[in-house]
C-alpha positions as a printed NumPy array, in Angstrom:
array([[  0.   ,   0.   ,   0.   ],
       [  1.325,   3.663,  -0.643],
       [ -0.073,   7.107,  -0.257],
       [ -0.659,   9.42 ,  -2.998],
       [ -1.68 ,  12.728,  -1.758],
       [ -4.144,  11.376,   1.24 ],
       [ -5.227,   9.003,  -0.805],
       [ -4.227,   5.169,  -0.237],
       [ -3.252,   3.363,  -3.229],
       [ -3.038,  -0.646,  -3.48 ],
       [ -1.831,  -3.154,  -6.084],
       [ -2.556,  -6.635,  -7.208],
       [ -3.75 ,  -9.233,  -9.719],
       [ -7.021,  -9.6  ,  -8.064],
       [ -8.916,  -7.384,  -6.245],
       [-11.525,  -9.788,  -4.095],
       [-14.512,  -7.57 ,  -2.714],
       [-15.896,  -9.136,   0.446],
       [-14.338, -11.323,   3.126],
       [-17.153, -13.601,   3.464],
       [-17.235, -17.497,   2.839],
       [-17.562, -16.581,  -1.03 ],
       [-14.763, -14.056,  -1.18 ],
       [-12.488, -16.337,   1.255],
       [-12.649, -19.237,  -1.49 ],
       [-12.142, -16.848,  -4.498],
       [ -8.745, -15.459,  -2.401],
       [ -7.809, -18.533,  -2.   ],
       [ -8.097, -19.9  ,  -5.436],
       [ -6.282, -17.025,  -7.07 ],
       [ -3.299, -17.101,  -4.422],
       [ -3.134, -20.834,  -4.939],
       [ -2.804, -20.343,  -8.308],
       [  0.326, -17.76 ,  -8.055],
       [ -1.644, -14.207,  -7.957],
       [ -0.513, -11.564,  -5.518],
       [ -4.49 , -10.56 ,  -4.171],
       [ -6.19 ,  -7.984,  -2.318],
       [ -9.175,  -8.617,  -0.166],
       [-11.029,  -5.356,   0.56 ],
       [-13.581,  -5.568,   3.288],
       [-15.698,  -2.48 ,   5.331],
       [-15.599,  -4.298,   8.155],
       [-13.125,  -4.411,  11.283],
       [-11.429,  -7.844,  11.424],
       [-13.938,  -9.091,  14.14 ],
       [-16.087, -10.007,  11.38 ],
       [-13.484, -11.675,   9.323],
       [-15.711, -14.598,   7.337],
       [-18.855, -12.96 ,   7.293],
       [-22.374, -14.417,   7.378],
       [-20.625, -18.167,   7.195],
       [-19.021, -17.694,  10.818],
       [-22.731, -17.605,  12.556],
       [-24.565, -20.418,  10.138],
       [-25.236, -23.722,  11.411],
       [-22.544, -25.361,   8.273],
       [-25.126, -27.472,   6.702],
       [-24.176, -27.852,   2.839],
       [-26.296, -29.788,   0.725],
       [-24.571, -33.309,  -0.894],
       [-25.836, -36.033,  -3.1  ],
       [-25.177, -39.847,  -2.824],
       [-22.311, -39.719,   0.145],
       [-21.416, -42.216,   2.18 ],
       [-23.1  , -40.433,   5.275],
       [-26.387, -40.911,   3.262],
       [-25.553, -44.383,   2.327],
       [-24.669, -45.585,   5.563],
       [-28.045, -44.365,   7.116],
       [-29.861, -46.416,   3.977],
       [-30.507, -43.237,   1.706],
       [-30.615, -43.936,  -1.952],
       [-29.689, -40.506,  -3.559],
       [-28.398, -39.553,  -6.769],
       [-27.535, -37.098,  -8.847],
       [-30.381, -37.158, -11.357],
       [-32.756, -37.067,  -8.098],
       [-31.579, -33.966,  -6.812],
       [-31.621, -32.089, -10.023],
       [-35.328, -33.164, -10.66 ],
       [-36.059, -31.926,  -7.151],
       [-33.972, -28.849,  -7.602],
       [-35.67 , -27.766, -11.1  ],
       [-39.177, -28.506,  -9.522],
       [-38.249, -26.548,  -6.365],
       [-36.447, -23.795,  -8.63 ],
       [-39.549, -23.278, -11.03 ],
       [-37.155, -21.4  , -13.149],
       [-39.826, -19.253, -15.57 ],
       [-38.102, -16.065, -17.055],
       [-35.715, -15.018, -19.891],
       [-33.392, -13.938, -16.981],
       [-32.879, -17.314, -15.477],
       [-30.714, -18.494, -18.515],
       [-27.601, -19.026, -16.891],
       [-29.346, -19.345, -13.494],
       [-30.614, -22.539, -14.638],
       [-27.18 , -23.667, -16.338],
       [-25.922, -22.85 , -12.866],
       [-27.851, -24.882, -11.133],
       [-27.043, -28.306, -12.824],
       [-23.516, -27.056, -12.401],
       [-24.11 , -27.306,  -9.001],
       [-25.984, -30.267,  -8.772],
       [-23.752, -32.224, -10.559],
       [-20.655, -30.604,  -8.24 ],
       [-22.214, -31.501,  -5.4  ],
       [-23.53 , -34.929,  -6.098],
       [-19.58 , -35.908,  -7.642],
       [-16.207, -33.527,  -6.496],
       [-17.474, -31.278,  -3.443],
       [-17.217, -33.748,  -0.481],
       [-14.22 , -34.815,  -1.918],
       [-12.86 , -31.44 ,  -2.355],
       [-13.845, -30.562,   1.135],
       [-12.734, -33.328,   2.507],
       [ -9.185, -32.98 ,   1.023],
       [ -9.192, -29.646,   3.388],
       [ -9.826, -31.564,   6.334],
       [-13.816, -30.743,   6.651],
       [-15.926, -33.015,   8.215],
       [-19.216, -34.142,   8.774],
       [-21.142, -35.06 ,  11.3  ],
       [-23.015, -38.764,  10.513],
       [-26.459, -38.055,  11.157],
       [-27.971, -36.425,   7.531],
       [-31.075, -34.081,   8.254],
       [-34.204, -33.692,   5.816],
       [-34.882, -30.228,   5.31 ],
       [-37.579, -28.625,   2.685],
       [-39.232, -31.872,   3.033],
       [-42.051, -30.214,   0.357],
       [-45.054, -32.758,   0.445],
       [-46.733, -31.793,  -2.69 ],
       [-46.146, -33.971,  -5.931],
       [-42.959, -36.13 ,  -7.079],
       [-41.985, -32.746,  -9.825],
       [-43.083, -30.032,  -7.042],
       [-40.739, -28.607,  -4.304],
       [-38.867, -30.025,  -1.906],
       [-36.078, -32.835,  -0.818],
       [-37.237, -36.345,  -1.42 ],
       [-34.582, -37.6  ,   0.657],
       [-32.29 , -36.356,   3.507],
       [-29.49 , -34.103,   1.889],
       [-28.495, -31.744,   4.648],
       [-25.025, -32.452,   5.89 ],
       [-23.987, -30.688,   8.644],
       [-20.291, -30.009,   9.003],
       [-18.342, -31.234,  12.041],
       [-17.206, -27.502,  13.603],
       [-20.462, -25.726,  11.647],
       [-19.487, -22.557,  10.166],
       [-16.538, -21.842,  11.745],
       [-15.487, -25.89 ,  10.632],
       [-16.055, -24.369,   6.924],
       [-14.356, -21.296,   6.718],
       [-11.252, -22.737,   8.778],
       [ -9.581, -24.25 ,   5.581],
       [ -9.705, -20.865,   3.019],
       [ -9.069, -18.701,   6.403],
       [ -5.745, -20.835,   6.583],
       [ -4.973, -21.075,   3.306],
       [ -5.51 , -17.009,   3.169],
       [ -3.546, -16.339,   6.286],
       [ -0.763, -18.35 ,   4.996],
       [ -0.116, -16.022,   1.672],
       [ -0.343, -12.993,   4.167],
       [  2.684, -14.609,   5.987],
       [  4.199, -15.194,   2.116],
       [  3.723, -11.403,   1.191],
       [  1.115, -12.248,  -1.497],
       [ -1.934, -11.78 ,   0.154],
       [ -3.049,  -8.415,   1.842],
       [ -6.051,  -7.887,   3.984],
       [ -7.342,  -4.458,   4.118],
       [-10.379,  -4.087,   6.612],
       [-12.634,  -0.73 ,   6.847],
       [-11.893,  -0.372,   2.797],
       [-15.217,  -0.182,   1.592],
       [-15.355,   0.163,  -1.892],
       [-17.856,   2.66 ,  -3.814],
       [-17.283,   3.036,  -7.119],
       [-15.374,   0.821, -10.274],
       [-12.529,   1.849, -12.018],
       [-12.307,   1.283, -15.765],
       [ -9.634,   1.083, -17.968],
       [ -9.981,   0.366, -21.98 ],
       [-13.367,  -0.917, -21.122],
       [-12.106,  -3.109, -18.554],
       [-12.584,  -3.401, -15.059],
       [ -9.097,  -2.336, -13.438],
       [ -9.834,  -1.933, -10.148],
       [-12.124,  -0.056,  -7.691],
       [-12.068,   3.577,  -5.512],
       [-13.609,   3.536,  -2.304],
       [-13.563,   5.157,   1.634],
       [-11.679,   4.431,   4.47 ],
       [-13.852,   3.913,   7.331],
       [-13.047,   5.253,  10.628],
       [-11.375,   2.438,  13.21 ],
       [-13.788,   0.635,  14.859],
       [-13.462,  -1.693,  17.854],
       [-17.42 ,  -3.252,  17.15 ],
       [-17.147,  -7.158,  17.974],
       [-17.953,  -9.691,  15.232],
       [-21.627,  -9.33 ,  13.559],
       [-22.342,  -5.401,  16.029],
       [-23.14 ,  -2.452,  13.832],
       [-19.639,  -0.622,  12.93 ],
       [-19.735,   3.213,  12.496],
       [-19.58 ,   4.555,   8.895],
       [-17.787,   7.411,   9.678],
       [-15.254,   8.368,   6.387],
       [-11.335,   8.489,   7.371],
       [-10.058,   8.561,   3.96 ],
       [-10.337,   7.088,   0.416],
       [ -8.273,   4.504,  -1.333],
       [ -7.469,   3.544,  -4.838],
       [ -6.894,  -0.28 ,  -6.002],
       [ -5.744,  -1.304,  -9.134],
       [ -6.064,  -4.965, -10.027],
       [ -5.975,  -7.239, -13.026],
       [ -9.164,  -8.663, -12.214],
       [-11.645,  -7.781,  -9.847],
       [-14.075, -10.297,  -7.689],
       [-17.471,  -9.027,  -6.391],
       [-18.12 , -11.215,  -3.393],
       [-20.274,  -8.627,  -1.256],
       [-22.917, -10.651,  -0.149],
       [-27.026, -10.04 ,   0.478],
       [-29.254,  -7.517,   1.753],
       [-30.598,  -9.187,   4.705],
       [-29.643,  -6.685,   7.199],
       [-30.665,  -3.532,   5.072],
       [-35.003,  -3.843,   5.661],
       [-34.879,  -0.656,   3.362],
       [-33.873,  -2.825,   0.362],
       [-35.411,  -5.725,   1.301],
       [-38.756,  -4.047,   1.258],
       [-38.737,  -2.374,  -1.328],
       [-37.978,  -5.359,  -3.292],
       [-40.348,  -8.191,  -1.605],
       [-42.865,  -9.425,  -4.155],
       [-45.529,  -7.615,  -4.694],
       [-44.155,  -5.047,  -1.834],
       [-45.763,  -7.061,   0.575],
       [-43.571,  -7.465,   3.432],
       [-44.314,  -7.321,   7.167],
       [-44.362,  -4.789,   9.085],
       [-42.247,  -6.214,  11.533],
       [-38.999,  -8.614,  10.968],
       [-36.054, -10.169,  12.868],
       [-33.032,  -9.704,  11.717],
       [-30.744, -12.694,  10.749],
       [-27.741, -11.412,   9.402],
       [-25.569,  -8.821,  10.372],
       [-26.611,  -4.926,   9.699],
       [-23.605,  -4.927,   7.461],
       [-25.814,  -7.507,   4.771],
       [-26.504,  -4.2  ,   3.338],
       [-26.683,  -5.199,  -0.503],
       [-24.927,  -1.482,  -1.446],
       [-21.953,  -2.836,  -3.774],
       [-24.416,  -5.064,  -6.163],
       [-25.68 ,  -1.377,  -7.024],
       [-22.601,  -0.5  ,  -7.033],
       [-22.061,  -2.704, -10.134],
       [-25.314,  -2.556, -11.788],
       [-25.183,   1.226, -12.282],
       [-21.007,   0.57 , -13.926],
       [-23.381,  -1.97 , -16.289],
       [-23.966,  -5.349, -14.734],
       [-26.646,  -6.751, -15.094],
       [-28.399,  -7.334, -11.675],
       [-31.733,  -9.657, -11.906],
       [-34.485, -11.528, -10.082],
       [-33.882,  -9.401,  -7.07 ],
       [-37.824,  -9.86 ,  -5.719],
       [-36.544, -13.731,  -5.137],
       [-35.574, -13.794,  -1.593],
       [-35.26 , -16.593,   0.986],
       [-36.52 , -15.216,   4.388],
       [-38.094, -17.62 ,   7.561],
       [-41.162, -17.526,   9.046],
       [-39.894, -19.177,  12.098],
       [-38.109, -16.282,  13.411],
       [-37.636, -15.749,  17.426],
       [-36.064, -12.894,  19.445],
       [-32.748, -13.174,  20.578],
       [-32.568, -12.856,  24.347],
       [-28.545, -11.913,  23.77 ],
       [-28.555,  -9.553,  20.03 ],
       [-25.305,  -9.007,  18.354],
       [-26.77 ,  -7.156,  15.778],
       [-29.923,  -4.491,  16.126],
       [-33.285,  -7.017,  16.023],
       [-30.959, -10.023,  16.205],
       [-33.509, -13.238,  15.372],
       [-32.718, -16.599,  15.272],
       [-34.538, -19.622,  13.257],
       [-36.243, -22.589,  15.052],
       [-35.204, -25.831,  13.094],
       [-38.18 , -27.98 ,  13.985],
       [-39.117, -31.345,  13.803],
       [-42.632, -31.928,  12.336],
       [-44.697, -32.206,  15.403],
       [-45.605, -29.002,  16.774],
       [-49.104, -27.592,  15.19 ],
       [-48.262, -24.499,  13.254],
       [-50.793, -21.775,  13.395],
       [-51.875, -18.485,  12.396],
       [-52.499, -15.522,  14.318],
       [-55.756, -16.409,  15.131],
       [-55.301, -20.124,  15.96 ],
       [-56.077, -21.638,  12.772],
       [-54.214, -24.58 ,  11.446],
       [-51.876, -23.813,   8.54 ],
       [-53.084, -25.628,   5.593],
       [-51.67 , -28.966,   3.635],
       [-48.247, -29.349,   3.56 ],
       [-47.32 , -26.183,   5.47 ],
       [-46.166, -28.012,   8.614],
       [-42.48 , -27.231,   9.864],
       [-39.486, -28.142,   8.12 ],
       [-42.075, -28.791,   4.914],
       [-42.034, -25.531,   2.589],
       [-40.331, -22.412,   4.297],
       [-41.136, -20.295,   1.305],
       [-45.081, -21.598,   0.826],
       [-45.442, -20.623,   4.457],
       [-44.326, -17.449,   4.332],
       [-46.304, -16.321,   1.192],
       [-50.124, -17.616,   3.392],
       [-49.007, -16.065,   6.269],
       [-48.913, -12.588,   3.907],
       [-52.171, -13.453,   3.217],
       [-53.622, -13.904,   6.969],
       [-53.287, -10.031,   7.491],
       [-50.854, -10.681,  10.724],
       [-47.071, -10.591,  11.092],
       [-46.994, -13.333,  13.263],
       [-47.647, -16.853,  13.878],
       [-47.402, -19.805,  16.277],
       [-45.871, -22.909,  17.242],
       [-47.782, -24.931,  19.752],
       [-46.502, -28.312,  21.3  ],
       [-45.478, -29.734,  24.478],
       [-42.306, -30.66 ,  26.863],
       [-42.089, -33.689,  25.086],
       [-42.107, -32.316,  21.734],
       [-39.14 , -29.141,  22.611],
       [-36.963, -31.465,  24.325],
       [-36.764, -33.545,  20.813],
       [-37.748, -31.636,  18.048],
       [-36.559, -28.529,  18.995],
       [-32.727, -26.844,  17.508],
       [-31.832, -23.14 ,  16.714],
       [-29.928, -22.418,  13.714],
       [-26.53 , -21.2  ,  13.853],
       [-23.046, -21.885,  14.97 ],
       [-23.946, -20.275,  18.806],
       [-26.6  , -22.121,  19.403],
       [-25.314, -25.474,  18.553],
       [-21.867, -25.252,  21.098],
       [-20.938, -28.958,  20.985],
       [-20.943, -29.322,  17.283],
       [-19.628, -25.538,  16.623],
       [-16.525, -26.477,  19.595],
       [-16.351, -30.131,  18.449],
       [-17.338, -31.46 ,  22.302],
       [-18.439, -35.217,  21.513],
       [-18.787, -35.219,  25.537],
       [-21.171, -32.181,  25.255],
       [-22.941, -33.617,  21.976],
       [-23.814, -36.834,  23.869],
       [-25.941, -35.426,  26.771],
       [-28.42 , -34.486,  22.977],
       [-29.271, -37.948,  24.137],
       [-30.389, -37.249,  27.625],
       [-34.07 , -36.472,  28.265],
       [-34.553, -32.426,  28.352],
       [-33.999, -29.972,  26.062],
       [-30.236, -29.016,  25.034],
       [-28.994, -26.318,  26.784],
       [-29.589, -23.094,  24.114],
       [-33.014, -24.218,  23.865],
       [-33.554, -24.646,  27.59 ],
       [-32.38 , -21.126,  27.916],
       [-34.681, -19.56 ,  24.87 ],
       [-37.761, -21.389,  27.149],
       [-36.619, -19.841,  30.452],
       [-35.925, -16.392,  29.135],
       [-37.496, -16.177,  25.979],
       [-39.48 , -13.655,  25.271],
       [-41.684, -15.467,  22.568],
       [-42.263, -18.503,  24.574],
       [-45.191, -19.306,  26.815],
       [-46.016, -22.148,  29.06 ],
       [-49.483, -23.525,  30.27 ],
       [-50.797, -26.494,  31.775],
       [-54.153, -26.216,  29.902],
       [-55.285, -24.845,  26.362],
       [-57.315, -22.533,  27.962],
       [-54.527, -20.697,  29.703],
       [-52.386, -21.266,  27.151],
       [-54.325, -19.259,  24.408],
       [-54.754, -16.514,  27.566],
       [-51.123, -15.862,  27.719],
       [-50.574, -15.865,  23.852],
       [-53.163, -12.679,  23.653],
       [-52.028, -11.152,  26.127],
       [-48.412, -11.351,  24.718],
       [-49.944,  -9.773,  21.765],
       [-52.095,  -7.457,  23.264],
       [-55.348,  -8.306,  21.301],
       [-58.033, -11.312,  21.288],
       [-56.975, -13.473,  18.941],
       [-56.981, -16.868,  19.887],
       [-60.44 , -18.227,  21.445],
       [-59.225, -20.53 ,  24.303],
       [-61.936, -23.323,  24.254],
       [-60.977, -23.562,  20.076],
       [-57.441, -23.814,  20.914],
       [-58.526, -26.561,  22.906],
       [-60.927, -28.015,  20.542],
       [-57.923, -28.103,  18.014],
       [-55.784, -30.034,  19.571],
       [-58.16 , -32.351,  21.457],
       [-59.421, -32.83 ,  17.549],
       [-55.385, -33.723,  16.506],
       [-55.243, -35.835,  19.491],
       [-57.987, -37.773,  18.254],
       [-56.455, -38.969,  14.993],
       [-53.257, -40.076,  16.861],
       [-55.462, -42.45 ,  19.264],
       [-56.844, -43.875,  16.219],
       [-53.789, -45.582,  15.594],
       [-54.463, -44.616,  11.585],
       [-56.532, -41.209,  10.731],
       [-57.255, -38.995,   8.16 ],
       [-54.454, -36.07 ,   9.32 ],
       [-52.076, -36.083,   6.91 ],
       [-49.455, -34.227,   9.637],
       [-49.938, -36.943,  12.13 ],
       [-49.256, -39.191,   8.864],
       [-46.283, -37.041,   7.982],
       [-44.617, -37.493,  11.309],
       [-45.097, -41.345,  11.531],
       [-43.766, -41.511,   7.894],
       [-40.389, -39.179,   9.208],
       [-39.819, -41.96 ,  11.82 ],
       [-38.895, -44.759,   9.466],
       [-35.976, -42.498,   8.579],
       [-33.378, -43.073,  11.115],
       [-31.986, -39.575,  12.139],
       [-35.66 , -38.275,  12.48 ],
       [-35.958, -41.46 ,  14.522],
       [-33.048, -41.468,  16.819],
       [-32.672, -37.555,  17.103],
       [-35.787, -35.502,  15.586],
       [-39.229, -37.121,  15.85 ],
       [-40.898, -37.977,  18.822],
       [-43.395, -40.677,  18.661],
       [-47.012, -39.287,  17.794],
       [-49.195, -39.068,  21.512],
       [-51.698, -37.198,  22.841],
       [-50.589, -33.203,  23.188],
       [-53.152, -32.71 ,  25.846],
       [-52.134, -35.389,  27.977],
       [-50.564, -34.087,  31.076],
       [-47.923, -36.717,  31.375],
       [-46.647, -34.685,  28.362],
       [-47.105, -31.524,  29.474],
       [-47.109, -28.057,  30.033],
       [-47.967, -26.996,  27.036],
       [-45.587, -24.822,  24.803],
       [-46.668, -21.685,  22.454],
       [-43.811, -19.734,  20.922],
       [-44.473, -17.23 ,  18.924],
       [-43.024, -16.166,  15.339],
       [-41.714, -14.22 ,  12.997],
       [-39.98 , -13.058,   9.563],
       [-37.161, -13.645,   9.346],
       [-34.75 , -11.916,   7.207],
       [-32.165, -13.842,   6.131],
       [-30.946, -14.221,   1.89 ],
       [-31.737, -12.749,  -1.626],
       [-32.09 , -15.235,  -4.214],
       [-30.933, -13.043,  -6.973],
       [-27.89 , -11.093,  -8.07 ],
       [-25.4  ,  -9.773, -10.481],
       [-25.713, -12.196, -13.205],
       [-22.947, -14.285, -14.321],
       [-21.864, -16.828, -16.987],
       [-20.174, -20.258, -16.365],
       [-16.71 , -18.891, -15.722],
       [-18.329, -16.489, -12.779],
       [-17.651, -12.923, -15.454],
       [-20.43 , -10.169, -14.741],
       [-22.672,  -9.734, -17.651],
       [-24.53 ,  -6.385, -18.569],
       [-28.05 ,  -6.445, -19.658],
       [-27.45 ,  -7.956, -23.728],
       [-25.466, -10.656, -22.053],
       [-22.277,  -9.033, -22.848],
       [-19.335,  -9.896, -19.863],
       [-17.904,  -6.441, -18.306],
       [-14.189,  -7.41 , -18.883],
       [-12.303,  -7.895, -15.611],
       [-15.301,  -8.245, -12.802],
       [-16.377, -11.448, -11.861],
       [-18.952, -11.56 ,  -9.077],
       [-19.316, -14.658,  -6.428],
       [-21.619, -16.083,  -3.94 ],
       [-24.507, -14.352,  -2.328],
       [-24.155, -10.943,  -4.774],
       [-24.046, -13.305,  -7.595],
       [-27.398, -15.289,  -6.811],
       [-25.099, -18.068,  -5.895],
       [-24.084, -18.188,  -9.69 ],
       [-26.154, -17.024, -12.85 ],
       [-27.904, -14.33 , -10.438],
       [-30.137, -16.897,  -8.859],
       [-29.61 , -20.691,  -9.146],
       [-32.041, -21.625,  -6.809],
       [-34.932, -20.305,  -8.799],
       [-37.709, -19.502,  -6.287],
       [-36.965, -21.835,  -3.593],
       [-33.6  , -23.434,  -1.654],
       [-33.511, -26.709,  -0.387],
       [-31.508, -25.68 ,   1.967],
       [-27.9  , -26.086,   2.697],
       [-27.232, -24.537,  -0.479],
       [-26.088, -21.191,   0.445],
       [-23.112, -22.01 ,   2.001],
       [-22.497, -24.621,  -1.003],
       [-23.298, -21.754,  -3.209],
       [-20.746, -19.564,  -2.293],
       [-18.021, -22.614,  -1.614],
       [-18.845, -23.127,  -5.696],
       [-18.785, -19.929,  -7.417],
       [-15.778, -18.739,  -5.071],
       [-14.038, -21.518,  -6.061],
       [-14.965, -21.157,  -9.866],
       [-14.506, -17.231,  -9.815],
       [-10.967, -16.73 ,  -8.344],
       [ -9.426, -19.513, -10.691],
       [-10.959, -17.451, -13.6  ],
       [ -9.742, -14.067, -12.006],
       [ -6.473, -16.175, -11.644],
       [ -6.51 , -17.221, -15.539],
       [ -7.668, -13.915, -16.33 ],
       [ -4.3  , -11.996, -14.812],
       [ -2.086, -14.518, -16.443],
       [  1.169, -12.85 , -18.116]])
């Protein structure tokens, strides 16, 4: 780095934007392959690895031993049929989007674990079935278990590109420059050749707090190739608004990513001529809860449920067919638009919570974030683990009763309003209860969980057997409430196969490549209209890896 009359000036082959998962891997890539590199980032070094360093590491694999071993039969023309029905790709702008996505499918059902494991990531045995869908054999959804959660969660997957980063610092060909945040391309020719930007003001904020945007400076970088890795919007409810379908959103969300998700740099590119698409595709939870200990300003976290708890709307009503948890994230959201309320509810029992019950993220899950098989045992031992145990003490979305009747008292008054008509709370779960007796029944979520049982994770670790929810032997009661959740865009600068920003006649900006999260994950949005979960993290792992050995190729002498 030099100075040039106040301003800072930097130099290198590639010029990664972003120091994220996505931006990590495309560092990584270009270093391995002999480029000096400069990772820009507006963030203090607390935050070093972004969005990946909270997530819970699941990553989404086809046909692995894991699978295998638990009697899964998976392959790779499977997942791509699920994918393209859960995708629903339908405009002119999903072109490469949908070339992306059997990219990606065929990467992950062939090289990725490899490739991972080759870094020394692993993965914890037990395979969990997420976006279980429940509509027809082309519609959305997982047919079988695919979510893979990585011994060490996120931290375990950014530890390998954090090394391999840290180690061409300590070779001179790698330079981190934090509180860089950049503003504006530079062209040269008609090629990208670098980008201007501010200095931010030091800031001692801890990983994932709000950092000051105060202006220090500006800086100049000058780069062979540059690599867009900037991430989402999930943390700026300005832009997330504005561009929810329909501009429909609620008027309240959680938060699930830190404030600085703030979208800005994608912009940033599409006003210098990329070509930034399907950004009304966005992949936000309605089983949001409050954070008892925020990091970041509205700080939510998602319940990963089992299927047993009865989902329902503001007024008490039962969600309809398939829309029970862990089914169709997406489907639910878009009917609970409809209901005219922002929030929603989970009701179960002890029994239920101490089974079915996790929290995403790499906090809330301390024995497989810290590797602790001791602590990761006592999973086995009746109760609830530990982080949920302390969400039901202190909470301030979940509510305890020993009958129906109280229990729909405390939810209105939580909410100020009455919504919920005690004796039909009662009447709806003495009606559920009913079907389970039965031993057979016509309730296709009593079905559903009986059917998750002959899987053996949901078995051992997931599902409890289907009883009575009134029964006191069971009991108290449990009703948490919920809420958006903010949490990824589906689209983004759109890209070709090699990861090179295209403007809008399909044209690639020479010298920009874009990766991860800004990029839609590849093509501006390879998931289409719906994830299938642990594809975000995969996403970014894939186009990293793809963009910084272009950017690499790209710089070549």
């Amino acid at each position: 780095m030099e100075s040039n009359g106040g301003e800072s000036t930097f130099q290198a082959d590639v010029v990664v934007v972003g120091a994220g998962l996505s931006g990590l891997v495309s560092a990584a890539e270009a270093y391995s392959a002999g480029r000096t590199v400069l990772i820009l980032d507006q963030e203090p070094e607390a935050s070093l690895g972004g969005q990946a360093h909270w997530s819970f590491g699941g990553l989404f694999l086809v046909d692995t031993p894991e699978q295998r071993h638990l009697g899964v039969k998976d392959n790779a023309e499977l997942a791509l049929s699920d994918w393209m029905g859960s995708a629903a790709f339908d405009r002119p702008e999903d072109h490469w989007a949908r070339q992306w996505a059997e990219a990606y499918v065929n990467f992950a059902s062939g090289e990725k674990r490899g490739w991972l494991h080759s870094l020394g990531v692993r993965f914890f045995p037990l395979v969990q079935w997420a976006e279980r869908g429940g509509y027809d054999a082309q519609g959305h959804g997982n047919s079988v278990p695919r979510f893979h959660v990585v011994w060490g969660t996120g931290p375990g997957i950014l530890a390998p590109f954090l090394a391999k980063v840290a180690e061409g610092v300590a070779a001179g060909r790698v330079t981190m420059a934090f509180r860089h945040r950049a503003t504006e391309l530079v062209f040269d020719d008609g090629r990208v050749a670098g980008v201007r930007g501010e200095v931010l003001a030091s800031s001692a904020a801890d990983r994932g707090q709000a950092s000051t945007r105060e202006v220090a400076g500006a800086f100049t970088a000058a780069a062979g190739a540059v690599v867009a890795t900037t991430g989402g919007i999930g943390g700026n409810h300005e832009m997330v608004r504005r561009q929810w379908p329909g501009n429909a959103s609620p008027k309240y969300m959680l938060t699930g990513v830190p404030a600085s998700v703030d979208g800005e740099f994608q912009h940033t590119v599409s006003e210098a001529g990329g070509n930034l698409v399907n950004t009304d595709r966005m992949w936000h939870y309605p089983e949001g809860i409050h954070n008892p200990d925020p990091v970041w300003p509205n700080h939510g976290i998602r319940i990963l449920s089992g299927p047993s708890p009865l989902w329902l709307d503001a007024t008490g009503r039962r969600l309809p067919v398939p829309l029970f948890p862990g089914f169709d994230s997406l489907g639910t959201l878009r009917h609970l638009g409809s209901t005219g309320h922002d929030h929603s509810w989970f009701v179960l029992n002890k029994t239920i919570i101490n089974k079915e019950f996790a929290l995403s993220g790499s906090e809330q899950n301390p024995d497989l974030t810290g590797k602790d098989v001791k602590l990761l045992a006592r999973r086995a031992l009746p109760g609830a683990t530990g982080p949920v145990q302390m969400f039901l003490d202190r909470g301030v979305d979940f509510l305890q009763g020993t009958t129906a009747q109280e229990l729909a008292g405390k939810m209105n008054a939580l909410i100020g309003e009455e919504l919920i008509d005690p004796q039909g709370l009662h009447e709806t779960l003495a009606a559920r209860d009913r079907q389970v007796l039965s031993g057979l029944g016509k309730d296709t979520q009593v079905n559903a969980i009986r059917e998750a049982r002959r899987f053996a994770t949901d078995k051992l670790m997931r599902v409890v057997p289907p009883h009575p929810m009134l029964a006191p032997e069971h009991g108290p009661l449990i009703a948490v409430r919920l809420s958006t959740l903010t949490r990824k865009s589906l689209g983004g600068l759109q890209t070709d196969l090699a990861a090179r920003v295209l403007d809008a006649s399909g044209i690639p900006l020479a010298g920009l490549y874009a990766a991860g999260e800004a990029a839609g994950f590849g093509g501006g949005g390879l998931h289409g209209y719906r994830s299938l979960e642990g594809t975000f993290l995969g996403g970014c792992l894939f186009s990293g890896r793809i963009a910084g050995r272009n950017a690499a190729a790209d710089t070549a002498s």
